[in-house]
Coordinates of C-alpha atoms and ligand atoms in Angstrom, one line a residue:
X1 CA -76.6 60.9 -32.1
X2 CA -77.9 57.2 -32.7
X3 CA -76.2 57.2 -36.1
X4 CA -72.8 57.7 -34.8
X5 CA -73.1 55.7 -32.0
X6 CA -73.8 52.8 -33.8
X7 CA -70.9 53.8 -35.8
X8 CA -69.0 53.9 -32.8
X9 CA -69.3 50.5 -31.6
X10 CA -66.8 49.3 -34.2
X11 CA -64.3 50.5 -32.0
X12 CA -63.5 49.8 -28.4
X13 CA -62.9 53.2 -26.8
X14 CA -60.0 54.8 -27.0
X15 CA -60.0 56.1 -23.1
X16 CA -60.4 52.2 -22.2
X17 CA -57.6 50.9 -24.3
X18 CA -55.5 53.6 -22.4
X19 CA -56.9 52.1 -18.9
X20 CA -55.7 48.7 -19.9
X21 CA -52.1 49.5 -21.3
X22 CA -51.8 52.0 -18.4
X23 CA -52.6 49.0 -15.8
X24 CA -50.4 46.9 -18.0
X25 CA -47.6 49.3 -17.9
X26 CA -47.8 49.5 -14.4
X27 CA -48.1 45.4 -13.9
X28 CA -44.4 45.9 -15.4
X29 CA -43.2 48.6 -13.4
X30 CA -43.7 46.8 -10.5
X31 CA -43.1 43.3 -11.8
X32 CA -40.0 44.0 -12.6
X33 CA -39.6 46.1 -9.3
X34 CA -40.5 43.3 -6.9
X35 CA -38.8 40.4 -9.0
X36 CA -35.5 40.4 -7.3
X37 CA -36.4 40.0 -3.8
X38 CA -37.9 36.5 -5.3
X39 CA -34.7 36.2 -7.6
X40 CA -32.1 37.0 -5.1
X41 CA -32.7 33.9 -2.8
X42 CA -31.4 32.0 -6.3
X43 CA -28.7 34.0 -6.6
X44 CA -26.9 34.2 -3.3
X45 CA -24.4 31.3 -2.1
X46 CA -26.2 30.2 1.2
X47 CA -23.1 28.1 2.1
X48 CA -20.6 30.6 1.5
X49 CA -22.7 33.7 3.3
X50 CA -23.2 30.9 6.6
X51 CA -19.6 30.2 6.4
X52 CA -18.5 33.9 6.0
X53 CA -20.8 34.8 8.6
X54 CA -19.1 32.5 11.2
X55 CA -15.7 32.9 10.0
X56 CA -15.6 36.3 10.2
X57 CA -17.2 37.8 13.6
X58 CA -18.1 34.7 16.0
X59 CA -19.5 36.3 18.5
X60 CA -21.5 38.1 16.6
X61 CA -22.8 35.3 14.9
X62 CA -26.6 35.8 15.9
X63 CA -26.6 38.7 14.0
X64 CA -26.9 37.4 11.0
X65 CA -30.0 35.4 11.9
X66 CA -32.1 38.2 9.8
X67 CA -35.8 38.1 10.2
X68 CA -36.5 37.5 6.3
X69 CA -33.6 34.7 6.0
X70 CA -34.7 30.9 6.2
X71 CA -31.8 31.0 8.9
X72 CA -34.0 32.4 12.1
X73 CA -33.3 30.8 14.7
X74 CA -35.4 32.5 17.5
X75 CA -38.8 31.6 17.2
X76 CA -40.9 32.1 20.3
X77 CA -44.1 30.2 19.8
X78 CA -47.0 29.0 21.8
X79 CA -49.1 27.0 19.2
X80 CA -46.4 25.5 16.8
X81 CA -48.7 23.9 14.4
X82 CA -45.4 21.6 13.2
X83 CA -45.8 22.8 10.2
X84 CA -42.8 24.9 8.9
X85 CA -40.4 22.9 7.4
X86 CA -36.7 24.4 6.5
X87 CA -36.7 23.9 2.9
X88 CA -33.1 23.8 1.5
X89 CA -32.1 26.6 -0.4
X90 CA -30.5 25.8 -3.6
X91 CA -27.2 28.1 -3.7
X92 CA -26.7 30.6 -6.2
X93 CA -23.2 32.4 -7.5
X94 CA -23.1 35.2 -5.6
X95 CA -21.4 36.0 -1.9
X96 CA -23.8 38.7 -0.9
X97 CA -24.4 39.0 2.7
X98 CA -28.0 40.2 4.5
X99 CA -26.4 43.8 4.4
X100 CA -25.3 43.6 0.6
X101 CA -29.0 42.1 -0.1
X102 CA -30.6 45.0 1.6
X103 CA -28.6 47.7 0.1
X104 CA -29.8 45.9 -3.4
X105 CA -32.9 45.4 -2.9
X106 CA -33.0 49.6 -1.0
X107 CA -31.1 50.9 -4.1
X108 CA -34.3 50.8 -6.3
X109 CA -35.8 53.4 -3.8
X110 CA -33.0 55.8 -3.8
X111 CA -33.1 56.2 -7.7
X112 CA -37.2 56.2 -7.1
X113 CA -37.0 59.0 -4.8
X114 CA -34.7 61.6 -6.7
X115 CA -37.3 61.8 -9.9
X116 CA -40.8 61.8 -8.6
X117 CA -41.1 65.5 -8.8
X118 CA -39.1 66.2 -11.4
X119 CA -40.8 63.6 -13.6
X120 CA -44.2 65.2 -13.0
X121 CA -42.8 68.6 -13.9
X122 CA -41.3 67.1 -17.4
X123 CA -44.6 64.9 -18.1
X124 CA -47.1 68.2 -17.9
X125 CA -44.9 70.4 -20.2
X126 CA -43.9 67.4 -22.7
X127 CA -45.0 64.1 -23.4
X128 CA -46.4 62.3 -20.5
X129 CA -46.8 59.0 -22.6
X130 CA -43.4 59.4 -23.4
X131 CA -41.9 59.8 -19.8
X132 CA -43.9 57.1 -18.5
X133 CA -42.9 54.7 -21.7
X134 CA -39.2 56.0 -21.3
X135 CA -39.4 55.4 -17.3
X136 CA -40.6 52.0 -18.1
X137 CA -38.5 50.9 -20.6
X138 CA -35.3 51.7 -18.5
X139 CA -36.6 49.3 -16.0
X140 CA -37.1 46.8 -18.9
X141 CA -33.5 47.6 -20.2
X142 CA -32.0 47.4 -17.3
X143 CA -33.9 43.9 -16.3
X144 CA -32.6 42.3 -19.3
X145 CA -29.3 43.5 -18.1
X146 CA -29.0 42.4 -14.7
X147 CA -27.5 38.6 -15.4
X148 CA -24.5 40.8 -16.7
X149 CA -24.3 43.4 -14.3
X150 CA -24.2 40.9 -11.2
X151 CA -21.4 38.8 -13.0
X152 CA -19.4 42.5 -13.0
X153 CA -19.7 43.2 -9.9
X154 CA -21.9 44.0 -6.9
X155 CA -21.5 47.7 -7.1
X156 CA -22.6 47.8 -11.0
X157 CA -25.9 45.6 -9.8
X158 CA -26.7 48.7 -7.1
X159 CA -25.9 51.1 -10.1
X160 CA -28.0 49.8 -12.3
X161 CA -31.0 49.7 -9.7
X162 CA -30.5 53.0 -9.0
X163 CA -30.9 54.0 -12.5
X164 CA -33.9 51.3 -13.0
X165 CA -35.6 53.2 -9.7
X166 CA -35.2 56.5 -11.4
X167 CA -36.9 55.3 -14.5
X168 CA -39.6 53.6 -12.1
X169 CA -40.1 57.3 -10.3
X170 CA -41.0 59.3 -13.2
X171 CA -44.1 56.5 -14.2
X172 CA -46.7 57.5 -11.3
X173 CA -46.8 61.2 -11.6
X174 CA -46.5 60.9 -15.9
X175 CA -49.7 58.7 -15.4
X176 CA -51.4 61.0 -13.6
X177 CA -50.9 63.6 -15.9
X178 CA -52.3 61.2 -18.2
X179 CA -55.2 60.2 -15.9
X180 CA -55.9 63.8 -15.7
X181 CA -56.5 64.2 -19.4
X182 CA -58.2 60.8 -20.2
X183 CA -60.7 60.3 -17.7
X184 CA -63.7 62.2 -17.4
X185 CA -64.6 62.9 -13.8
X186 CA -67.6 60.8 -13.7
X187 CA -65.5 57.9 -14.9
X188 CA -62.2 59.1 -12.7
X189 CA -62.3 56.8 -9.6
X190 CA -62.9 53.8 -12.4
X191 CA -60.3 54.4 -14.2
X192 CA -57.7 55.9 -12.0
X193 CA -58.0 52.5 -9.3
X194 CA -58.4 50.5 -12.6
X195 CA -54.7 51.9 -13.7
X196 CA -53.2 52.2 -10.5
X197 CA -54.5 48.2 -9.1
X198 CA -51.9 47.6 -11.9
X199 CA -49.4 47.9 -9.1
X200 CA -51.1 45.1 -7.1
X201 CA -51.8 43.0 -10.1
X202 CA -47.7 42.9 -11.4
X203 CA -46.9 42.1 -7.2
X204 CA -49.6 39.3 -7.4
X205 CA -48.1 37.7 -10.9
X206 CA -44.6 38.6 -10.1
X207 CA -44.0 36.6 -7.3
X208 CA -45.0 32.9 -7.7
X209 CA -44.0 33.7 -11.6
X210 CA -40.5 34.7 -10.7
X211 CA -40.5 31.5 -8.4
X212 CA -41.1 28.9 -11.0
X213 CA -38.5 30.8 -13.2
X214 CA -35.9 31.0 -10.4
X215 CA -36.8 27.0 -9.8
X216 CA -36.8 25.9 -13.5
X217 CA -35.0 27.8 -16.1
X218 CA -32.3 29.3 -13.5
X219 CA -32.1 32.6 -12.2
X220 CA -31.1 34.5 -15.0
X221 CA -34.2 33.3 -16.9
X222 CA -36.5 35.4 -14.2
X223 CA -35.0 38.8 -15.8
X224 CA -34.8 37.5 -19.8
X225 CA -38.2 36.4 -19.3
X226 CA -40.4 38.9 -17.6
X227 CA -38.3 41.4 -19.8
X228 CA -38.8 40.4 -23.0
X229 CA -42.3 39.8 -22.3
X230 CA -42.2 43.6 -21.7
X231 CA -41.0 44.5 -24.4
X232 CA -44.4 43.6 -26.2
X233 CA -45.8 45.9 -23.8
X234 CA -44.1 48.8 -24.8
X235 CA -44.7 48.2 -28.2
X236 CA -48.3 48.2 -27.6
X237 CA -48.0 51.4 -25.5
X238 CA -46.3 53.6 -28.3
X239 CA -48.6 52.6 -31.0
X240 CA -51.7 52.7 -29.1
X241 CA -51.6 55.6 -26.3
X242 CA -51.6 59.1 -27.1
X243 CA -51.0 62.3 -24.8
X244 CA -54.8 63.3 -24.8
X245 CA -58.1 62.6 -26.8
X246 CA -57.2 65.6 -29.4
X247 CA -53.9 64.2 -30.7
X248 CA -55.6 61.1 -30.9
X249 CA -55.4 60.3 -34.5
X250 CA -58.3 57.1 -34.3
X251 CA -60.7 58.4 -31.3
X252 CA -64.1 59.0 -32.7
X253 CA -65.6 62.4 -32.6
X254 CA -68.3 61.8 -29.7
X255 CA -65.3 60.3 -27.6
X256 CA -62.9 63.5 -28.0
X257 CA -65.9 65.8 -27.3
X258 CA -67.0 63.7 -24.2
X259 CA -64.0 63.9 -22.9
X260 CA -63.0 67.8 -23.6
X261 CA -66.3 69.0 -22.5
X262 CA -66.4 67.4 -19.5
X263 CA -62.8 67.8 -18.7
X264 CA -61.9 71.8 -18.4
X265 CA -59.6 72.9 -21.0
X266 CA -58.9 69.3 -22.0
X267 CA -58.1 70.4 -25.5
X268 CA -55.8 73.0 -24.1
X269 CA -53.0 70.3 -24.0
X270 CA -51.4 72.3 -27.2
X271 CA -51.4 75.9 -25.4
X272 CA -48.9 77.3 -23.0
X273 CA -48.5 75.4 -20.3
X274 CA -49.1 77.0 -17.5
X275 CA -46.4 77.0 -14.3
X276 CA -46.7 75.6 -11.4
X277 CA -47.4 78.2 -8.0
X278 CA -45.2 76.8 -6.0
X279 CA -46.3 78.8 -2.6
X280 CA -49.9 78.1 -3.4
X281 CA -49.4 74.4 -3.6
X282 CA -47.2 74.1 -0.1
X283 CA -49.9 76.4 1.6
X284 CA -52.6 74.7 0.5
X285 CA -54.5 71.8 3.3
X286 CA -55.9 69.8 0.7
X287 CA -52.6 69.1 -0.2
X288 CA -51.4 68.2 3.0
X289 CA -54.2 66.3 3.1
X290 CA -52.9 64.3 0.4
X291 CA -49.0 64.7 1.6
X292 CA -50.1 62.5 4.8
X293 CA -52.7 60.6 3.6
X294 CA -50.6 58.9 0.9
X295 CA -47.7 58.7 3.1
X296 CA -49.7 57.0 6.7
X297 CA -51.3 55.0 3.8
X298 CA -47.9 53.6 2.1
X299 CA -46.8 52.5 5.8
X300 CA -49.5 49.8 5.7
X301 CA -49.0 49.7 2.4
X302 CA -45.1 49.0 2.0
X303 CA -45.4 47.0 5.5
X304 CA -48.0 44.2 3.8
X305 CA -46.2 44.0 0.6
X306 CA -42.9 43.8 1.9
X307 CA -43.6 42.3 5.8
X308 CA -46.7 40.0 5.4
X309 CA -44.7 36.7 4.1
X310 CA -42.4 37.0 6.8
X311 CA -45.2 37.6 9.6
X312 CA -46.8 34.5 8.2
X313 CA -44.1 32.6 8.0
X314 CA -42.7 33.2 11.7
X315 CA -46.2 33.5 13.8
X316 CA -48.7 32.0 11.6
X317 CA -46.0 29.4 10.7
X318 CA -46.8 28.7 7.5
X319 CA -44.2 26.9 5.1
X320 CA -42.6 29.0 2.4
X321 CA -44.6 26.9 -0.4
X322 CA -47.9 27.4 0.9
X323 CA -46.9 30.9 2.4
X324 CA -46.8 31.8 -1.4
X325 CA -49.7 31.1 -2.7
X326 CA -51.3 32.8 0.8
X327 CA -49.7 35.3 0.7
X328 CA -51.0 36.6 -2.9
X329 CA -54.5 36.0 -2.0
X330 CA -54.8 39.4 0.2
X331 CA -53.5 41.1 -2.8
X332 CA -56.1 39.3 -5.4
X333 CA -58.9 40.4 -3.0
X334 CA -57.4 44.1 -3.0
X335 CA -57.6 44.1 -6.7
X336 CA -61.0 42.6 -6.6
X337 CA -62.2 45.0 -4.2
X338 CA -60.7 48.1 -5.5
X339 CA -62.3 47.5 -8.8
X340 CA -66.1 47.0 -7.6
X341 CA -65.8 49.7 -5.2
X342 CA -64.9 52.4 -7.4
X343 CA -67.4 51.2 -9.9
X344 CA -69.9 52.0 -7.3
X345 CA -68.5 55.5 -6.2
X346 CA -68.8 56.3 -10.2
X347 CA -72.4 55.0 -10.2
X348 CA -73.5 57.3 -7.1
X349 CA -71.3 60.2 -7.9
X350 CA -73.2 59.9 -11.6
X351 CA -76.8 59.8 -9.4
X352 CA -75.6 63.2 -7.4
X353 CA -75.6 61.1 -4.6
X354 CA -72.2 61.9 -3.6
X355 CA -70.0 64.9 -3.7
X356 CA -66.3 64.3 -5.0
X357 CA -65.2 65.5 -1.5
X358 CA -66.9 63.1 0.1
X359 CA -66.1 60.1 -2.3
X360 CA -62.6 60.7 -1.7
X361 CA -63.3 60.5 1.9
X362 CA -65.5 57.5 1.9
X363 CA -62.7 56.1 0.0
X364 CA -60.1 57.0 1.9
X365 CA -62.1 56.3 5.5
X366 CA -62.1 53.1 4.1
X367 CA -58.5 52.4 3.1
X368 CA -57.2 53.6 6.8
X369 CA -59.4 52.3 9.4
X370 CA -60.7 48.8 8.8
X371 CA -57.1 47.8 7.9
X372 CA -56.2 49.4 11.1
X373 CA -58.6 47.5 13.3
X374 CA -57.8 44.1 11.1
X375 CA -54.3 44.4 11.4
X376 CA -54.2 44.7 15.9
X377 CA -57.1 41.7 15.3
X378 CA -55.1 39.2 13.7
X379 CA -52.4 39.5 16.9
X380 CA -55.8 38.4 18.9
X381 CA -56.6 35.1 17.3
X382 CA -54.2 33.2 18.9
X383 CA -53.6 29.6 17.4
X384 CA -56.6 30.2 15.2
X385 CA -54.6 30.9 11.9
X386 CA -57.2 30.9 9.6
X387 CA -59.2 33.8 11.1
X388 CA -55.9 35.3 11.4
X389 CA -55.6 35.0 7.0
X390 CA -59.1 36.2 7.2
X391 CA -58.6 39.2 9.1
X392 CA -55.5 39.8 7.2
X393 CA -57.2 39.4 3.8
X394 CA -60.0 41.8 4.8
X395 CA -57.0 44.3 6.1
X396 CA -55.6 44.3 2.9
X397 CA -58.7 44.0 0.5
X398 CA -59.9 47.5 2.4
X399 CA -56.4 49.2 1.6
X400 CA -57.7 49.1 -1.9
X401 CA -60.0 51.8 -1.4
X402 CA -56.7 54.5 -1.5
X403 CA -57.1 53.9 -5.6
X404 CA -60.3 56.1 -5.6
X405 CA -59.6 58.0 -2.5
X406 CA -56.5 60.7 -2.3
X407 CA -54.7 58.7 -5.0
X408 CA -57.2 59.9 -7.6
X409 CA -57.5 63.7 -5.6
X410 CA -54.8 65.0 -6.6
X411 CA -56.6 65.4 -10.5
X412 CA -59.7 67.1 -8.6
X413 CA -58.3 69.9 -7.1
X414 CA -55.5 70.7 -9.5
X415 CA -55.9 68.5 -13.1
X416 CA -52.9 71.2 -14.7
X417 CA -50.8 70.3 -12.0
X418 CA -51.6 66.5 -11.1
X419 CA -48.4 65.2 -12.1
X420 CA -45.9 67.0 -10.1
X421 CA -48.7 67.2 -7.2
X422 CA -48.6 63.2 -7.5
X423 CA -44.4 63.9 -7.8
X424 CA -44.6 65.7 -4.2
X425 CA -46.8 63.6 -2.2
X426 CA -44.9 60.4 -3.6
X427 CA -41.6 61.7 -2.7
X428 CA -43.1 62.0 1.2
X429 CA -44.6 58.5 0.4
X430 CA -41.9 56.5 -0.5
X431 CA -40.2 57.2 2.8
X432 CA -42.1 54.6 4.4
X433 CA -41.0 52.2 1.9
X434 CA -37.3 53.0 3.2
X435 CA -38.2 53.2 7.2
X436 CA -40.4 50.4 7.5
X437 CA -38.2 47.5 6.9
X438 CA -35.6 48.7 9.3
X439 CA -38.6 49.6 12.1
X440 CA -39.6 45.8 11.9
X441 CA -36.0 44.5 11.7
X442 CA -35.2 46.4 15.0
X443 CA -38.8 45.4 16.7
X444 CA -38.4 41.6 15.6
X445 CA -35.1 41.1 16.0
X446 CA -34.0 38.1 17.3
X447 CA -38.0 38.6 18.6
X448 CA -40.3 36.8 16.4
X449 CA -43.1 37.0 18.8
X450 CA -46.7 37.9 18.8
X451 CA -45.9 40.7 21.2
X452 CA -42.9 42.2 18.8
X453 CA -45.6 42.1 16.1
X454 CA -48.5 43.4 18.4
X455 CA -46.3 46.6 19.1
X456 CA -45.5 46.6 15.1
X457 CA -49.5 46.8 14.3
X458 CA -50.1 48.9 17.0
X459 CA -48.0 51.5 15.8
X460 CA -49.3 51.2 12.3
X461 CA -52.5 51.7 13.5
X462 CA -51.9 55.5 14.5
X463 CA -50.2 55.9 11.7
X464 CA -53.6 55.1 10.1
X465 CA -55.7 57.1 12.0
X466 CA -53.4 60.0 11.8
X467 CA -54.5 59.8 8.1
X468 CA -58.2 59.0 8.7
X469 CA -58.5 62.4 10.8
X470 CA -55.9 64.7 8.8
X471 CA -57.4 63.5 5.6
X472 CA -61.3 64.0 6.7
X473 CA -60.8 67.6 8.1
X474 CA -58.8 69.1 5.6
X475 CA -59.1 66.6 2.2
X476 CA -61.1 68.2 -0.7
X477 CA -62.4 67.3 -4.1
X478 CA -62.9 70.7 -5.1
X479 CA -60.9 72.3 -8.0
X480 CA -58.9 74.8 -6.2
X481 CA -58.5 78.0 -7.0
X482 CA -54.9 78.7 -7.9
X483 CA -55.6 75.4 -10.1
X484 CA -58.0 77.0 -12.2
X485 CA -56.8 78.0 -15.7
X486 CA -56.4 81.4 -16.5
X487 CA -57.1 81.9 -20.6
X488 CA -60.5 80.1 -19.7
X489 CA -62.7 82.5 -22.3
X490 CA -61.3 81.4 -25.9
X491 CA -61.2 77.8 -25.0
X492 CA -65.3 78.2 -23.6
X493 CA -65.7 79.8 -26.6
X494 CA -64.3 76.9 -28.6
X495 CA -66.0 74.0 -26.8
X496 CA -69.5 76.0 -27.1
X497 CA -68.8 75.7 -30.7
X498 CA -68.4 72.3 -31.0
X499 CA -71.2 71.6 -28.8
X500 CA -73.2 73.6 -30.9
X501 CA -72.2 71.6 -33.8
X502 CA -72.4 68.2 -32.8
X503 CA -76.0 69.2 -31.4
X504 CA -76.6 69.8 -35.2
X505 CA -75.3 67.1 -36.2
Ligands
NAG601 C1 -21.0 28.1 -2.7 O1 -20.0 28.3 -1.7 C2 -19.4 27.1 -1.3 C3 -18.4 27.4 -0.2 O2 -17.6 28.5 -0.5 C4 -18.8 26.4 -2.5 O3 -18.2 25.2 -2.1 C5 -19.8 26.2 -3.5 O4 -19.2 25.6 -4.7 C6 -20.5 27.4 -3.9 N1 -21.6 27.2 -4.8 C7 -21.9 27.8 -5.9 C8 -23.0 27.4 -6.7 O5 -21.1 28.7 -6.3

């Protein structure tokens, strides 16, 4: 054993070059997700969509005073700090109203939505390191591409989102299935948040980095860029990933068998796959479990990615510069957070101290009701903004835990199936992403208040503890039984061998 572990150390570890590209990967996925709602306030003609605007309906001029423009006009304040400054917007090519701008920036979502399922279904009986590198290179593809579909036309831009959204739906569940066959379960919640904090990571780069692009180089330069530079990334992804440890071609020995002996059936990736039980997954609680778990959870989620700069711009009046750079640090701290935390769920899940049931309820316990409590707090602090960042920092930071709670469950009760279980309960969860900016619209609009918001957190805070209680009655980390795999006795057979053999050795 000693021998070939010093032998080993020539090599970094194959399952840990597959964490990094996978949280690479997903910085892209996302980067190139998030980059136009930085990229479209260069691209749009200010002038002409204020001019259309009051050309067209007069009287319903205040209309167009959106909550996310730099245009709001009605901001009821009782502590204006002086400090937001209307910055002028330099003006961009395109005549695309707030409506056109939201059905762009939606159209990712609608592509999204059609493939989650689907992609998990095709990642479990093929290649998942193909799906997700396919998935991702669409989005890449069709980044370097969007200069020349806006100059078409506005309807080729929304068709070519949709088709980058259903390359970005197929990426989650094929990385689960991947997850499922990499990690070993006392290394899951590591690895899994490690992979999955990708997400936050490409939000956190994306948007000041698209700024400066947008500010320097032009517009177009924010899609050539960040696309080419992806392009490296899927390069590195192809060569270096493989589907599981045994078609590994480089993974030393004491890595594969680490892996497959701890993972069930891990070498049974070559064997018939087995089909999914349809009626025993939609009966089945810990399921649900997840189903409303990860869909409370993207509420919060979807409403701090996509809400936060506004909120701090309108009622913790913070100018768009500093806003930012402020509004990145919750995220940094999430990724921070999410990180430690599941190294010390691994360490006392590897001590017997915890079960996996209740790890994934710590976890999730802990992504649901601090940032509840944070997020009615910060409509408390009145005039005292910086306790508000703080409480909205800690809010955020706590959200992390979801990357070892029922994000990484779905592998525990059902590794065969993980992809198209992570395909189902995404589907449910990206509906929040499409609800949530038209629930705060209609609250806030034309009512940037403290109140407007108060009512917003308040409601997001039963939507969080809906999924603290669901979640702790009925979650489970157990392997379930329709999950279990069937021709269990000639892969035993085979793994005792190997044991055997290696013990030998
Ligand atoms: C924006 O629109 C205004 C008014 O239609 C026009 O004068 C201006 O040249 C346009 N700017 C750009 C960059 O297209």
């Amino acid at each position: 054993m000693d021998g070939e572990e010093r032998k080993c150390k020539d090599f970094i570890p194959a399952r840990w070059i597959f964490t990094v590209l996978g949280s690479v990967g997903f910085m892209v996925v996302y980067g190139l997700k998030v980059n136009l709602s930085v990229a479209i306030m260069a691209m749009v003609n200010h002038t002409a969509v204020a001019l259309e605007s009051s050309h067209g309906d007069d009287h319903h001029g205040d209309s167009h005073a959106v909550t996310d423009g730099l245009n709001a006009t009605v901001v009821v304040d009782d502590c204006d700090t002086g400090g937001s400054k209307e910055e002028a917007l330099m003006d961009g090519p395109f005549v695309w109203n707030e409506n056109i701008q939201g059905v762009l920036l939606a159209s990712y979502f609608y592509g999204y939505l059609l493939t989650q399922v689907a992609g998990g279904w095709v990642a479990e009986k093929f290649s998942a390191k193909h799906v997700f590198g396919v998935g991702a290179l669409l989005n890449i593809v069709g980044t370097l591409l969007t200069p020349l579909a806006a100059n078409i036309s506005f309807m080729a831009m929304m068709a070519l989102r949709v088709v980058m959204g259903i390359g970005g739906g197929v990426t989650l569940p094929a990385m689960h299935v991947l997850v499922a066959r990499w990690a070993p379960p006392a290394e899951r919640s590591k690895i899994a948040s490690a992979v999955y904090a990708g997400m936050t990571l490409g939000t956190l780069f994306t948007m000041p980095f698209s700024g400066i692009l947008a500010s320097t180089l032009g517009w177009e330069f924010v899609f050539y860029v960040q696309g080419v530079l992806s392009i490296l990334w899927y390069i590195l992804w192809v060569i270096f990933v493989f589907d599981s440890p045994s078609q590994h071609p480089r993974i030393t020995r004491t890595e594969r068998q680490m892996i497959d002996n701890s993972i069930g059936g891990g070498s049974a990736i070559t064997g018939p796959k087995p089909s999914v039980p349809w009626k025993a997954v939609w009966t089945s609680m810990p399921v649900w479990a997840i189903i409303v778990a990860h869909t409370c959870s993207n509420w919060g989620w979807y409403m701090l990615l996509v809400k936060l700069p506004t909120f701090m711009r309108y009622i913790l009046k913070f100018d768009i510069k500093s806003n930012a750079g402020l509004s990145a640090v919750p995220f940094l701290c999430m990724w921070i957070f999410t990180m430690l935390f599941a190294n010390l769920l691994d360490l006392l899940r590897a001590k017997n101290i915890l079960s996996t049931t209740a790890a994934r309820k710590i976890s999730t316990s802990i992504a649901s009701l601090p940032p509840a409590i944070f997020l009615i707090l910060v409509t408390y602090v009145g005039c005292n903004t910086d306790l508000a960042v703080v409480f909205l920092t800690l809010g955020t930071m706590f959200l992390g835990g979801m990357y070892s709670g029922f994000l990484a469950n779905h592998i525990d009760i059902a590794p065969a199936f993980a992809g198209t279980l992570m395909g189902i309960t995404n589907t449910f969860a990206t509906i929040p992403g499409i609800i949530v900016p038209s629930v705060v619209g209609i609250i806030t609009h034309n009512n940037q208040t403290v109140e407007a918001w108060r009512l917003i957190f308040i409601i997001t805070f039963v939507i969080f503890a809906i999924e603290f209680i669901f979640y702790n009655i009925f979650g489970s980390g157990e392997l379930q039984e329709w999950a279990k795999p069937k021709p269990i006795e000639s892969q035993n057979e085979h793994r005792l061998l190997e044991q055997a053999e290696s013990k030998a050795a």
